[in-house]
Tab-separated table of C-alpha atoms in Angstrom:
chain	number	residue	atom	x	y	z
W	16	UNK	CA	-56.111	-57.427	41.041
W	17	UNK	CA	-52.878	-56.464	39.375
W	18	UNK	CA	-49.720	-58.242	40.289
W	19	UNK	CA	-46.482	-56.281	40.094
W	20	UNK	CA	-43.493	-58.114	38.898
W	21	UNK	CA	-40.336	-57.526	40.960
W	22	UNK	CA	-38.146	-57.495	37.831
W	23	UNK	CA	-40.007	-54.490	36.325
W	24	UNK	CA	-39.387	-52.425	39.491
W	25	UNK	CA	-35.645	-53.102	39.322
W	26	UNK	CA	-35.529	-52.028	35.633
W	27	UNK	CA	-37.254	-48.706	36.397
W	28	UNK	CA	-34.738	-47.849	39.097
W	29	UNK	CA	-31.781	-48.634	36.812
W	30	UNK	CA	-33.210	-46.469	34.018
W	31	UNK	CA	-33.290	-43.409	36.264
W	32	UNK	CA	-29.530	-43.633	36.886
W	33	UNK	CA	-28.732	-44.244	33.220
W	34	UNK	CA	-30.796	-41.215	32.192
W	35	UNK	CA	-28.623	-38.992	34.356
W	36	UNK	CA	-25.413	-40.382	32.819
W	37	UNK	CA	-26.741	-40.044	29.250
W	38	UNK	CA	-27.835	-36.462	29.993
W	39	UNK	CA	-24.362	-35.581	31.310
W	40	UNK	CA	-22.699	-37.131	28.253
W	41	UNK	CA	-24.976	-35.144	25.915
W	42	UNK	CA	-24.221	-31.958	27.866
W	43	UNK	CA	-20.482	-32.630	27.531
W	44	UNK	CA	-20.830	-33.210	23.772
W	45	UNK	CA	-22.824	-29.968	23.351
W	46	UNK	CA	-20.179	-28.038	25.336
W	47	UNK	CA	-17.408	-29.422	23.133
W	48	UNK	CA	-19.350	-28.480	19.988
W	49	UNK	CA	-19.852	-24.946	21.324
W	50	UNK	CA	-16.155	-24.525	22.133
W	51	UNK	CA	-15.199	-25.794	18.673
W	52	UNK	CA	-17.580	-23.300	17.055
W	53	UNK	CA	-16.018	-20.447	19.061
W	54	UNK	CA	-12.501	-21.517	18.026
W	55	UNK	CA	-13.494	-21.750	14.350
W	56	UNK	CA	-15.106	-18.296	14.449
W	57	UNK	CA	-12.043	-16.772	16.113
W	58	UNK	CA	-9.748	-18.390	13.542
W	59	UNK	CA	-11.891	-17.078	10.667
W	60	UNK	CA	-11.774	-13.542	12.094
W	61	UNK	CA	-7.977	-13.720	12.346
W	62	UNK	CA	-7.707	-14.964	8.777
W	63	UNK	CA	-9.970	-12.176	7.515
W	64	UNK	CA	-7.931	-9.578	9.415
W	65	UNK	CA	-4.653	-10.931	8.031
W	66	UNK	CA	-6.065	-10.940	4.506
W	67	UNK	CA	-7.164	-7.306	4.878
W	68	UNK	CA	-3.755	-6.353	6.284
W	69	UNK	CA	-1.980	-8.081	3.394
W	70	UNK	CA	-4.266	-6.314	0.905
W	71	UNK	CA	-3.429	-2.911	2.426
W	72	UNK	CA	0.300	-3.708	2.182
W	73	UNK	CA	-0.063	-4.847	-1.433
W	74	UNK	CA	-1.955	-1.705	-2.476
W	75	UNK	CA	0.620	0.526	-0.784
W	76	UNK	CA	3.531	-1.292	-2.471
W	77	UNK	CA	1.754	-1.157	-5.822
W	78	UNK	CA	1.259	2.615	-5.474
W	79	UNK	CA	4.963	3.157	-4.799
W	80	UNK	CA	5.918	0.857	-7.685
W	81	UNK	CA	3.714	2.862	-10.051
W	82	UNK	CA	5.322	6.112	-8.900
W	83	UNK	CA	8.815	4.755	-9.577
W	84	UNK	CA	7.795	3.557	-13.037
W	85	UNK	CA	6.103	6.889	-13.751
W	86	UNK	CA	9.251	8.796	-12.730
W	87	UNK	CA	11.300	6.720	-15.188
W	88	UNK	CA	8.741	6.936	-17.971
W	89	UNK	CA	8.400	10.719	-17.708
W	90	UNK	CA	12.194	11.046	-17.475
W	91	UNK	CA	12.253	12.844	-14.148
W	92	UNK	CA	15.633	14.075	-12.966
W	93	UNK	CA	17.019	11.126	-11.017
W	94	UNK	CA	20.548	11.095	-9.624
W	95	UNK	CA	21.846	7.539	-9.216
W	96	UNK	CA	23.926	8.252	-6.118
W	97	UNK	CA	22.722	5.467	-3.843
W	98	UNK	CA	20.123	7.549	-2.055
W	99	UNK	CA	17.106	5.717	-3.430
W	100	UNK	CA	18.666	5.200	-6.853
W	101	UNK	CA	21.507	2.705	-7.204
W	102	UNK	CA	23.799	2.286	-10.197
W	103	UNK	CA	24.576	-1.425	-10.090
W	104	UNK	CA	27.171	-1.210	-12.876
W	105	UNK	CA	29.174	1.719	-11.474
W	106	UNK	CA	29.777	0.602	-7.917
W	107	UNK	CA	28.032	-1.613	-5.432
W	108	UNK	CA	28.997	0.667	-2.531
W	109	UNK	CA	27.894	4.255	-2.962
W	110	UNK	CA	29.302	7.493	-1.556
W	111	UNK	CA	27.137	7.163	1.562
W	112	UNK	CA	28.635	3.774	2.382
W	113	UNK	CA	25.430	1.869	1.684
W	114	UNK	CA	26.184	-1.518	0.161
W	115	UNK	CA	23.606	-1.441	-2.615
W	116	UNK	CA	23.801	-5.100	-3.570
W	117	UNK	CA	23.449	-6.278	0.035
W	118	UNK	CA	20.507	-3.932	0.575
W	119	UNK	CA	18.833	-5.063	-2.651
W	120	UNK	CA	19.255	-8.727	-1.692
W	121	UNK	CA	17.635	-8.151	1.711
W	122	UNK	CA	14.904	-5.771	0.530
W	123	UNK	CA	12.128	-7.750	2.209
W	124	UNK	CA	13.665	-7.572	5.686
W	125	UNK	CA	15.983	-4.553	5.561
W	126	UNK	CA	15.089	-1.234	7.134
W	127	UNK	CA	14.039	1.205	4.423
W	128	UNK	CA	15.208	4.722	5.318
W	129	UNK	CA	15.740	8.118	3.710
W	130	UNK	CA	19.312	7.043	2.919
W	131	UNK	CA	18.396	4.067	0.748
W	132	UNK	CA	14.915	4.650	-0.719
W	133	UNK	CA	12.446	7.261	-1.917
W	134	UNK	CA	9.283	7.906	0.066
W	135	UNK	CA	6.014	7.668	-1.811
W	136	UNK	CA	5.068	10.996	-3.400
W	137	UNK	CA	8.701	12.179	-3.482
W	138	UNK	CA	8.437	13.409	-7.084
W	139	UNK	CA	6.175	16.330	-7.913
W	140	UNK	CA	3.020	15.805	-9.959
W	141	UNK	CA	4.504	17.721	-12.907
W	142	UNK	CA	7.034	14.908	-13.302
W	143	UNK	CA	4.836	11.908	-12.442
W	144	UNK	CA	1.163	11.145	-12.780
W	145	UNK	CA	-1.151	12.824	-10.240
W	146	UNK	CA	-1.813	10.614	-7.228
W	147	UNK	CA	-4.855	10.141	-5.065
W	148	UNK	CA	-3.732	7.991	-2.164
W	149	UNK	CA	-5.509	9.385	0.886
W	150	UNK	CA	-3.867	7.953	3.978
W	151	UNK	CA	-2.077	5.109	2.162
W	152	UNK	CA	-5.039	2.796	2.753
W	153	UNK	CA	-4.422	2.967	6.536
W	154	UNK	CA	-0.894	1.542	6.197
W	155	UNK	CA	1.225	1.742	9.352
W	156	UNK	CA	4.113	3.281	7.381
W	157	UNK	CA	3.959	5.097	4.017
W	158	UNK	CA	5.301	2.977	1.149
W	159	UNK	CA	8.813	3.458	-0.232
W	160	UNK	CA	10.676	2.474	-3.387
W	161	UNK	CA	14.173	2.439	-4.875
W	162	UNK	CA	15.594	2.238	-8.384
W	163	UNK	CA	18.443	0.045	-9.694
W	164	UNK	CA	20.038	0.967	-12.996
W	165	UNK	CA	21.297	-2.288	-14.518
W	166	UNK	CA	24.282	-2.648	-16.871
W	167	UNK	CA	23.266	-2.086	-20.511
W	168	UNK	CA	22.161	-5.176	-22.386
W	169	UNK	CA	23.074	-5.679	-26.037
W	170	UNK	CA	20.050	-5.296	-28.253
W	171	UNK	CA	19.257	-6.034	-31.848
W	172	UNK	CA	18.634	-3.649	-34.698
W	173	UNK	CA	17.329	-3.972	-38.237
W	174	UNK	CA	20.324	-1.978	-39.462
W	175	UNK	CA	23.321	-4.047	-40.498
W	176	UNK	CA	26.248	-3.781	-38.104
W	177	UNK	CA	24.402	-1.544	-35.626
W	178	UNK	CA	23.902	-2.767	-32.090
W	179	UNK	CA	21.819	-0.682	-29.734
W	180	UNK	CA	22.236	-1.217	-26.033
W	181	UNK	CA	19.074	-1.465	-23.962
W	182	UNK	CA	19.035	0.286	-20.593
W	183	UNK	CA	16.926	-1.514	-17.989
W	184	UNK	CA	16.100	-0.109	-14.572
W	185	UNK	CA	14.501	-2.194	-11.838
W	186	UNK	CA	11.923	-0.584	-9.574
W	187	UNK	CA	11.481	-2.200	-6.153
W	188	UNK	CA	8.780	-1.050	-3.749
W	189	UNK	CA	7.760	-1.970	-0.222
W	190	UNK	CA	4.383	-1.566	1.433
W	191	UNK	CA	3.243	-2.549	4.907
W	192	UNK	CA	-0.154	-3.294	6.374
W	193	UNK	CA	-2.037	-1.546	9.139
W	194	UNK	CA	-1.157	-3.939	11.977
W	195	UNK	CA	1.983	-4.173	14.063
W	196	UNK	CA	3.106	-7.148	16.112
W	197	UNK	CA	3.818	-7.153	19.825
W	198	UNK	CA	7.460	-6.321	19.066
W	199	UNK	CA	6.414	-3.201	17.118
W	200	UNK	CA	7.356	-4.571	13.697
W	201	UNK	CA	4.994	-4.635	10.754
W	202	UNK	CA	3.031	-7.856	10.405
W	203	UNK	CA	2.265	-7.759	6.667
W	204	UNK	CA	5.073	-6.658	4.339
W	205	UNK	CA	4.838	-6.774	0.541
W	206	UNK	CA	7.840	-6.177	-1.734
W	207	UNK	CA	7.165	-5.779	-5.464
W	208	UNK	CA	9.682	-5.444	-8.273
W	209	UNK	CA	9.401	-4.612	-11.958
W	210	UNK	CA	11.916	-4.135	-14.754
W	211	UNK	CA	11.537	-0.965	-16.805
W	212	UNK	CA	13.081	-0.540	-20.242
W	213	UNK	CA	14.350	3.001	-20.709
W	214	UNK	CA	13.481	4.797	-23.941
């Protein structure tokens, strides 16, 4: 005959209640891990989208920068009247009333229009290098650029007593990404600038 101990019966009953609590705690931990995984995945997708948008903006700005440099290198006919081409030495305010220096200083945030910048592909292919840009890499707005002719800089020469001035022109371009924010403004904006020594 087997004798049951009263203490072993009490332990079995307590274990059943503890199992339920441990199971609920494990379920809560698994739920928290699942929610964390969803948040991490969502964050990674946002980061990848922002990186792609920034890349589109960079490629668009780089295309416009190359066109401006090509126009200078091939000596296209460029009138420095403030409509996309500013003469910093002559006057900071052009005939159109655009304050060139203020616009240049705020190039990253200013509104680029027909009055203050050239649209991409504004020079014909006979003057600049042929372009293959498609739809500007899905940019929300086609890239733009402007030129700034700087005051001549004194140069050096191998000839005695001869000083040749060097003419430098800055090319500034702006490209935007494919996305727009809730307020309608571009999310990714890239502004590039290069200095070009005239021949």
